[in-house]
Tab-separated table of C-alpha atoms in Angstrom:
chain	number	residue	atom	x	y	z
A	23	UNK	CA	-34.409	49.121	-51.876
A	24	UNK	CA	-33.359	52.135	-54.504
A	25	UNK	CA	-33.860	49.090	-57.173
A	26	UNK	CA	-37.382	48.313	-56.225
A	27	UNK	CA	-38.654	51.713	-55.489
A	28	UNK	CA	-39.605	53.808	-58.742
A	29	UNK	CA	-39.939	57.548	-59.533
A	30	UNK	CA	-38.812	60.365	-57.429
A	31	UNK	CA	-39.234	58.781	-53.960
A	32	UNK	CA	-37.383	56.103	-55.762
A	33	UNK	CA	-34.387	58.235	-56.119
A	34	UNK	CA	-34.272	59.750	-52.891
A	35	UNK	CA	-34.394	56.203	-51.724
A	36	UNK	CA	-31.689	55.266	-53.422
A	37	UNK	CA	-28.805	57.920	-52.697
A	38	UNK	CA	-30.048	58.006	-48.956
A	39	UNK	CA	-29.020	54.054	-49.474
A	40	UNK	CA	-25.536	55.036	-50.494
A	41	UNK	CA	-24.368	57.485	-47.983
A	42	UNK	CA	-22.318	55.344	-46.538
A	43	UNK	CA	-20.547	57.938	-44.305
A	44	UNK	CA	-23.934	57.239	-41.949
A	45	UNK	CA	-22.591	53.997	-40.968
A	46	UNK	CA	-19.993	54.818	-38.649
A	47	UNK	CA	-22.395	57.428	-36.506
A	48	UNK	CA	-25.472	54.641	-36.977
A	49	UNK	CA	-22.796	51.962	-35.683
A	50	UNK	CA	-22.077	54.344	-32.566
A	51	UNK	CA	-25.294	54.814	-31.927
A	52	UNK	CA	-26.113	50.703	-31.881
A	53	UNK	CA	-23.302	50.615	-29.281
A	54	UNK	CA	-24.784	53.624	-27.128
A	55	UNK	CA	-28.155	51.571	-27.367
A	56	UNK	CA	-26.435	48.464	-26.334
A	57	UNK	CA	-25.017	49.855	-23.318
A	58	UNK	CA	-28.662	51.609	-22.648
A	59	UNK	CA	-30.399	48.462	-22.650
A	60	UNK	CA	-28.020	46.297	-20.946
A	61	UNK	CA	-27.954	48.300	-18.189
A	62	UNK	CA	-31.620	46.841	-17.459
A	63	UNK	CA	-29.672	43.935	-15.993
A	64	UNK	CA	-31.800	40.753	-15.894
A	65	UNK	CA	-35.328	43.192	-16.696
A	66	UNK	CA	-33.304	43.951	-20.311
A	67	UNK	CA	-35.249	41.030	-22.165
A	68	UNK	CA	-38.866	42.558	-20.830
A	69	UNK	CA	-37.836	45.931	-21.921
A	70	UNK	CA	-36.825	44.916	-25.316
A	71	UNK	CA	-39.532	43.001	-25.866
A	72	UNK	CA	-42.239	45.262	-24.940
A	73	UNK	CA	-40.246	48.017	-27.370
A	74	UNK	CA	-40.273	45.445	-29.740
A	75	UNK	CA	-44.015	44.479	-29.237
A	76	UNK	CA	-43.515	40.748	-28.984
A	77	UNK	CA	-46.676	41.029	-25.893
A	78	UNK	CA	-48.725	42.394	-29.061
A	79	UNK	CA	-47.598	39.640	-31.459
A	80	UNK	CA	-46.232	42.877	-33.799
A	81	UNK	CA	-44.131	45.705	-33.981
A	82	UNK	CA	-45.919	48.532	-31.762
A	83	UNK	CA	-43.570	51.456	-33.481
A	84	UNK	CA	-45.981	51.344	-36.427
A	85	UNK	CA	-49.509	52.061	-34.411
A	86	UNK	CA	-47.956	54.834	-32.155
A	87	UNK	CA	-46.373	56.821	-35.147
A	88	UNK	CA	-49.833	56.390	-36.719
A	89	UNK	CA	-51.401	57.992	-33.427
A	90	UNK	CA	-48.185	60.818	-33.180
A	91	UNK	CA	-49.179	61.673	-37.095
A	92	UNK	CA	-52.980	61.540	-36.486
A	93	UNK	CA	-52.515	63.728	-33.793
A	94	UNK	CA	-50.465	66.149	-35.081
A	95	UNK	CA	-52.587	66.037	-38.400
A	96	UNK	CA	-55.573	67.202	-36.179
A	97	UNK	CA	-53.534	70.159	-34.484
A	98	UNK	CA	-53.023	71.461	-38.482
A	99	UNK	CA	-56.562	71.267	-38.596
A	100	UNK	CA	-57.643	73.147	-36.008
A	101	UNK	CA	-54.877	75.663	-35.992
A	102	UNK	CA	-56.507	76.081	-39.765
A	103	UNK	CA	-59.745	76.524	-38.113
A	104	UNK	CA	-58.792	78.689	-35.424
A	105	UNK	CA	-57.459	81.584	-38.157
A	106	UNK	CA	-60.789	81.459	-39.372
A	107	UNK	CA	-62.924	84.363	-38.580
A	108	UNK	CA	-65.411	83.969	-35.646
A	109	UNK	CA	-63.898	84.719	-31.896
A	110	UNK	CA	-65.438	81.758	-30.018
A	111	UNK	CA	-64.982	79.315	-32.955
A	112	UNK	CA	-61.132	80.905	-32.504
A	113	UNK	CA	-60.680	80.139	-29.014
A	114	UNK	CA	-62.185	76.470	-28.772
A	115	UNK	CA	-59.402	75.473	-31.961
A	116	UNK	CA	-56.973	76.704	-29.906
A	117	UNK	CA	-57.352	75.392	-26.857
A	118	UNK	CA	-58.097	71.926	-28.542
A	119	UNK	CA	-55.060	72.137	-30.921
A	120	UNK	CA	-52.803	72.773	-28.276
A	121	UNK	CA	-54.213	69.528	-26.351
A	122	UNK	CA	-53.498	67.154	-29.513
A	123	UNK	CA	-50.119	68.755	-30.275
A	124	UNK	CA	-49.612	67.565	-26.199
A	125	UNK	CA	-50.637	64.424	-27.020
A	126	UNK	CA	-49.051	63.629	-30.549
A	127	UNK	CA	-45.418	64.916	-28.306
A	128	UNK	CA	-46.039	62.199	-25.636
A	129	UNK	CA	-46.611	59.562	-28.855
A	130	UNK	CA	-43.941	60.801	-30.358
A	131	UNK	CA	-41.598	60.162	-27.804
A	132	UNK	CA	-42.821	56.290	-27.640
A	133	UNK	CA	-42.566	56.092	-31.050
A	134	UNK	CA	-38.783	57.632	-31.050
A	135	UNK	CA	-37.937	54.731	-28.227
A	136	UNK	CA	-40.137	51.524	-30.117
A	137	UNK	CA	-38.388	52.965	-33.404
A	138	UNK	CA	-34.832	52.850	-32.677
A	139	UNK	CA	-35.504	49.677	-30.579
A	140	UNK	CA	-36.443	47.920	-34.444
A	141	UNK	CA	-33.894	50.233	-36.088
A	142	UNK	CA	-30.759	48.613	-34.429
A	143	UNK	CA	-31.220	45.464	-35.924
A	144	UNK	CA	-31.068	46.767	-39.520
A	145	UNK	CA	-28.291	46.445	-42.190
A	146	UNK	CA	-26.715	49.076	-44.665
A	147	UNK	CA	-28.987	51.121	-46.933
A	148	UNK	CA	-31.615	50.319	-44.381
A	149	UNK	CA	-29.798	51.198	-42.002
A	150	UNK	CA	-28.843	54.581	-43.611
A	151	UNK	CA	-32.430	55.135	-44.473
A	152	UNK	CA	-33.741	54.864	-40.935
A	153	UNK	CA	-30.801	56.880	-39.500
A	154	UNK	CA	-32.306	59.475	-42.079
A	155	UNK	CA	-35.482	58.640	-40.604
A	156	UNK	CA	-34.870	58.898	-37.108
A	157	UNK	CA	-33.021	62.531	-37.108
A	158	UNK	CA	-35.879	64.209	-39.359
A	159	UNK	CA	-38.177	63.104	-36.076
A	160	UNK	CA	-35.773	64.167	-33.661
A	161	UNK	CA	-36.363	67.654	-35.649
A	162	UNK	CA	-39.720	67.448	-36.273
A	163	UNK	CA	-40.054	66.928	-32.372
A	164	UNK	CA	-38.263	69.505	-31.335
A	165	UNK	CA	-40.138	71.888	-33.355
A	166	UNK	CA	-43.752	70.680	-31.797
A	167	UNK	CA	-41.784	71.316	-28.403
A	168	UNK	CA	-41.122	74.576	-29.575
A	169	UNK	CA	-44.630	75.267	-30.771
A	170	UNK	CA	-46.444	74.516	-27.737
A	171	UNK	CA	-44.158	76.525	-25.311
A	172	UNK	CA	-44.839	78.946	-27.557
A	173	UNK	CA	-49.226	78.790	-27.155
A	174	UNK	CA	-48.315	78.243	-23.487
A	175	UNK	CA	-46.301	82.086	-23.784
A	176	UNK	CA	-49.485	83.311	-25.946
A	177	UNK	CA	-47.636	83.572	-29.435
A	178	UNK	CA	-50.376	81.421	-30.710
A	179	UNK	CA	-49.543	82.115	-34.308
A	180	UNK	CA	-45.786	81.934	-34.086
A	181	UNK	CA	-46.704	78.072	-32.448
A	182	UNK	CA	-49.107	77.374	-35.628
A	183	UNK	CA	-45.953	77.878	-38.095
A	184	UNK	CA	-43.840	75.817	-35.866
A	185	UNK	CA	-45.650	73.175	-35.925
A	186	UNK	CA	-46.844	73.000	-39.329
A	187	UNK	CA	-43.090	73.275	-40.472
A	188	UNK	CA	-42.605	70.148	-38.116
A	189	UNK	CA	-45.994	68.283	-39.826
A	190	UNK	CA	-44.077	68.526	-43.216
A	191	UNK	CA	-40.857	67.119	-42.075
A	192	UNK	CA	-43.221	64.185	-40.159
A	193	UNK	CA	-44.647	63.517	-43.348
A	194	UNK	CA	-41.364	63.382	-45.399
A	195	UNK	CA	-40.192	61.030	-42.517
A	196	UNK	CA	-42.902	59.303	-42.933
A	197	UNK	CA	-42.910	58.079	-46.319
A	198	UNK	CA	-39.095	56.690	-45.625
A	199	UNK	CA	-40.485	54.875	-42.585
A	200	UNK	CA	-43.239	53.533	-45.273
A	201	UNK	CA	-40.757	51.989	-47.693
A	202	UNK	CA	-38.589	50.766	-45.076
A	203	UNK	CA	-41.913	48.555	-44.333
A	204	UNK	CA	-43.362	47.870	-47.244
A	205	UNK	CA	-39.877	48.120	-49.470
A	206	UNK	CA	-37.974	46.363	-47.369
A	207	UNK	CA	-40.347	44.469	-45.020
A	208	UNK	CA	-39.192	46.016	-41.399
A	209	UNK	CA	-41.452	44.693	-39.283
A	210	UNK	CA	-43.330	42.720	-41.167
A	211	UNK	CA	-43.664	38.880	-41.144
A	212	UNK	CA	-41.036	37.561	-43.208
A	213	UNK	CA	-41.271	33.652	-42.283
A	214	UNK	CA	-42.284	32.720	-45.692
A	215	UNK	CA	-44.631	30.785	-47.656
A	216	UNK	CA	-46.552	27.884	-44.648
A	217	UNK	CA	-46.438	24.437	-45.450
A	218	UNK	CA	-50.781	23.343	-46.173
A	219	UNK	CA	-50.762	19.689	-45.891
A	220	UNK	CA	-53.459	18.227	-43.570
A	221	UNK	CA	-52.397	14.673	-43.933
A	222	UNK	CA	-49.119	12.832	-42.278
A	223	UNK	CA	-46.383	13.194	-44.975
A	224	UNK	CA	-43.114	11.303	-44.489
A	225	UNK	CA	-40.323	14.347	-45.310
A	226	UNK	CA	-37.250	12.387	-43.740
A	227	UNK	CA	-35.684	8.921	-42.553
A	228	UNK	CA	-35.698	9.664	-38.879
A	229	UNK	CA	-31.679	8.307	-39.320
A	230	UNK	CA	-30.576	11.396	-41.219
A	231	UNK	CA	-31.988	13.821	-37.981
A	232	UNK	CA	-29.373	14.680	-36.043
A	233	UNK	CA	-29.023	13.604	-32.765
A	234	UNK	CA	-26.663	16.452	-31.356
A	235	UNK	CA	-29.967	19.686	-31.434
A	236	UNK	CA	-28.590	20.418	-34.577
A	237	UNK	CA	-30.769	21.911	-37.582
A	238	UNK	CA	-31.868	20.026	-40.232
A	239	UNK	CA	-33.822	21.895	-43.740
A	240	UNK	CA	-35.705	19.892	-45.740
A	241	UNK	CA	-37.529	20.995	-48.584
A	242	UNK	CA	-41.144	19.639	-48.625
A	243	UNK	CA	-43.578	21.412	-51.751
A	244	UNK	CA	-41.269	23.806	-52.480
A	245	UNK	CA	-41.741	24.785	-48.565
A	246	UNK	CA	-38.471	25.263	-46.049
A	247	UNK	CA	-39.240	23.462	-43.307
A	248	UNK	CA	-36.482	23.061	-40.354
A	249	UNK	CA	-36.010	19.797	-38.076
A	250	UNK	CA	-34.651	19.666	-35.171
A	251	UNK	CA	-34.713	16.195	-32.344
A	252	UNK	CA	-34.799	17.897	-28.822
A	253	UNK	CA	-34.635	15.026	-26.253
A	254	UNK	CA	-37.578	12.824	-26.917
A	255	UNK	CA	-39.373	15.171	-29.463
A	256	UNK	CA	-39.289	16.146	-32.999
A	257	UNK	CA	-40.076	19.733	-33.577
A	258	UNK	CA	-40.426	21.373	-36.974
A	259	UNK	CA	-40.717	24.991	-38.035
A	260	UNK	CA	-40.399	27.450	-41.138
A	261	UNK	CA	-37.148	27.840	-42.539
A	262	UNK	CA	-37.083	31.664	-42.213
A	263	UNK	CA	-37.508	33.673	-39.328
A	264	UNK	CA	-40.043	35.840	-39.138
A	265	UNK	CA	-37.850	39.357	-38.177
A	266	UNK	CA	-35.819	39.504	-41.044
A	267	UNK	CA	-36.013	35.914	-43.085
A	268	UNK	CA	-33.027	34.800	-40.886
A	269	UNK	CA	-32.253	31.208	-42.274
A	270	UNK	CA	-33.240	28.997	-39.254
A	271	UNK	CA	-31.281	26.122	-40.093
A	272	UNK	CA	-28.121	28.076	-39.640
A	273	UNK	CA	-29.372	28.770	-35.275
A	274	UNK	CA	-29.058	26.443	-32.857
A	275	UNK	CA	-31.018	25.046	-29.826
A	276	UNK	CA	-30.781	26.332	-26.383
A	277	UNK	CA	-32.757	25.035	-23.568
A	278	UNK	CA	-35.856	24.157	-25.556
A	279	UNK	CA	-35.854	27.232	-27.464
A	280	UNK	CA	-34.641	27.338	-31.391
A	281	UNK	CA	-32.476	30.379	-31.986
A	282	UNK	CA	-31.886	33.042	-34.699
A	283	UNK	CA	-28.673	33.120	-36.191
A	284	UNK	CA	-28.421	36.885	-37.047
A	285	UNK	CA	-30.383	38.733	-34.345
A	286	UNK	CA	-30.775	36.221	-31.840
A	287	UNK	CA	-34.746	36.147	-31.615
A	288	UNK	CA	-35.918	32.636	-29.602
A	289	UNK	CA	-38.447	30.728	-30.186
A	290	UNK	CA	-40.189	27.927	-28.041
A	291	UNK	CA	-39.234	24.934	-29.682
A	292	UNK	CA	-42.867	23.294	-29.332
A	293	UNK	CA	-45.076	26.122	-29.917
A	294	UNK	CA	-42.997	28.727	-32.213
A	295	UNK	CA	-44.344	31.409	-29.296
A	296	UNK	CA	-41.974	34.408	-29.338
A	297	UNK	CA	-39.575	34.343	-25.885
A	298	UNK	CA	-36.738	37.170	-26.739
A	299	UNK	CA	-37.191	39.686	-29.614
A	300	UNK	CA	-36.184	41.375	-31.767
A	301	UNK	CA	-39.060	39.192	-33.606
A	302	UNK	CA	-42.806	40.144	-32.838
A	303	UNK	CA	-44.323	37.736	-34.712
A	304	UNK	CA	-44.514	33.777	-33.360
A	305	UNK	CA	-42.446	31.203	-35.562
A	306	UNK	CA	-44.789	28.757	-37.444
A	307	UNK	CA	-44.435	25.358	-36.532
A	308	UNK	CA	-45.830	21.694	-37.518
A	309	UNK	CA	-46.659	18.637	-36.042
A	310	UNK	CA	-44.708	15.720	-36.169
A	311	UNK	CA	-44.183	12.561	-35.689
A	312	UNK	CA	-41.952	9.526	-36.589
A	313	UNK	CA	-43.652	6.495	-37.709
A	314	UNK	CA	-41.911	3.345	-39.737
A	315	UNK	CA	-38.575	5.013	-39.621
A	316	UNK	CA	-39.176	7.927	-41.116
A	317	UNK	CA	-40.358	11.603	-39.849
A	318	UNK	CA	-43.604	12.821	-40.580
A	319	UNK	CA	-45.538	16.350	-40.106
A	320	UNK	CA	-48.454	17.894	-41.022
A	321	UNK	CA	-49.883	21.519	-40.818
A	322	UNK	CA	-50.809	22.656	-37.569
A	323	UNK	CA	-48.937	24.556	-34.941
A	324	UNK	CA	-48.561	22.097	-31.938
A	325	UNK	CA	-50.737	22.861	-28.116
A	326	UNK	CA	-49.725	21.811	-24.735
A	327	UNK	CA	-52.422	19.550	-25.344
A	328	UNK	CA	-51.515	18.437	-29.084
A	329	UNK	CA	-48.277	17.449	-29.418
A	330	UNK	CA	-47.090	14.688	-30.958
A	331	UNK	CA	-44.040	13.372	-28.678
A	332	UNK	CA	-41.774	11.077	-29.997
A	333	UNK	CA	-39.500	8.455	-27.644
A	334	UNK	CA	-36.394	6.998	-28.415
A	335	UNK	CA	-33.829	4.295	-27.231
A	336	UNK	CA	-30.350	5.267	-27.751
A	337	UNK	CA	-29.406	4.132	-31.079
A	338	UNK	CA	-27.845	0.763	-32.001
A	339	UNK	CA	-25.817	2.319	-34.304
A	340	UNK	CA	-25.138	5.628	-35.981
A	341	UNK	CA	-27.481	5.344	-38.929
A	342	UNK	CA	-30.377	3.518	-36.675
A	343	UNK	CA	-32.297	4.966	-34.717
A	344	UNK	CA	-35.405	2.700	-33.019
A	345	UNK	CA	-38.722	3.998	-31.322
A	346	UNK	CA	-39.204	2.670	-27.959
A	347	UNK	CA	-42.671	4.657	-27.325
A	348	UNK	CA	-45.426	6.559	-29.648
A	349	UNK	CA	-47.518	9.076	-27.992
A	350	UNK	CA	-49.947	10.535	-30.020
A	351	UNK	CA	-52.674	13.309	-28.574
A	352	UNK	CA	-54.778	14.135	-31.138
């Protein structure tokens, strides 16, 4: 990240990378995390997944900590307003400001638990980074706390300092949790580059395609594409995962469902559709089909209702494989 990032923040970036001493408390904390969400028993796969926002079809940590800044950002405001001279004008900011501080606490706290939810899948300076991340909000919070039991006890202006001290340490959180996405791509889609071909393009003899669910990459424009033979059907989908560019061809298949190799995100097999997270977004797939011996896709994420199936007889030898039926629903 430090190489990419330029300037000042690019410096700060880049010995918060190297503080390696953050690993073993970060590494802890994974395990405490671990424990925390495994102790949902069978539910654990719902709760992740809703922290991880794969109901939304992206990260939800992003929106609220747009929502806990916004409202904090407006509590600034009016406290501003509320030292300006006029009684009523006085007591209306006040009153108002302590209601968004209330409500940018309550989004901060679903922000803390969607945060470290995506955190715990990160890797060194990352890693480090968000740690950084994650304690200066920890702060930050407690000082809001802080501030509004202190309007609650009448030391309005005390509560206005508070508060504002915690709004700068927000924002300096804020712009790590802002190159950790847009340096580093945290959250964002990282599947890759999609394959745009609208006709049927042979990409493999159907006798190299493994016949054990094991991966297959092919390269087809400059485009990763993975194979895979599930029982009667061909699936394909984009090389990389979409969490963290995971190369797919290195997971495995398990009970219709295509696997990440480093964080263990599934897939459906057929329609890409997000099952288990840490992965928000759905993994692109292609249709397929094997015609004349050889595999063949074309863009277009397969339906229920538009999937090209593909039947086989069990192969006369190890390097043959024959077509018995062709079912085709356009």
């Amino acid at each position: 990240m430090g190489e990419r990032a330029h300037g000042a923040g690019g410096r700060v970036l880049d010995f918060l990378g190297r503080q390696e001493w953050l690993d073993r408390p970060s590494y802890r904390l994974e395990n405490v995390l671990s424990f925390g969400f495994n102790a949902f028993g069978g539910a654990r796969n719902k709760v992740t997944n809703a922290l991880n926002g794969v109901w939304l079809g992206h990260p939800v940590h992003p929106p609220l900590a747009s929502l806990t800044s916004g409202a904090i950002g407006t509590t600034v405001a009016l406290d501003a307003l509320s030292l300006l001279p006029g009684k009523s004008s006085t007591l209306d900011a006040s009153r108002f400001a302590e209601h968004a501080l209330g409500l940018g606490i309550l989004a901060n706290f679903a922000s803390a638990a969607t945060g470290v939810t995506d955190w715990q899948h990160t890797h060194e300076q990352d890693r480090r980074i968000g740690m950084v991340h994650g304690v200066l909000n920890l702060v930050a919070t407690g000082l809001y706390i802080q501030s509004w039991r202190d309007r609650r006890r009448g030391r309005r202006l005390r509560g206005i300092v508070t508060s504002a001290i915690g709004y700068g340490i927000t924002s300096g959180s804020g712009f790590l949790g802002g190159a950790l996405v847009f340096g580093s791509g945290i959250g964002m889609d990282q599947s890759g580059d999609r394959l745009r071909i609208h006709d049927w393009t042979p990409v493999l003899p159907a006798a190299e395609l493994p016949a054990d669910q094991k991966l297959k990459r092919v390269d087809v424009d400059g485009v990763g594409v993975v194979l895979c033979r599930d029982g009667d059907t061909v699936s394909a989908f984009a090389g990389l995962c979409p969490h963290l560019a995971a190369p797919m061809e290195d997971g495995w298949l398990d009970r219709g469902r295509v696997v990440c190799p480093w964080h263990g995100s599934q897939f459906d097999v057929q329609t890409g559709a997000v099952v288990r997270g840490p992965a928000a977004a759905p993994l692109p797939c292609y249709q397929t089909r094997v015609r004349d011996g050889q595999v063949e896709l074309r863009d277009g994420a397969p339906t229920p209702l538009g999937v090209a199936r593909e039947k086989y007889l069990a192969p006369k030898s190890p390097n043959s494989v024959e077509i018995s039926e062709q079912e085709e629903i356009a």
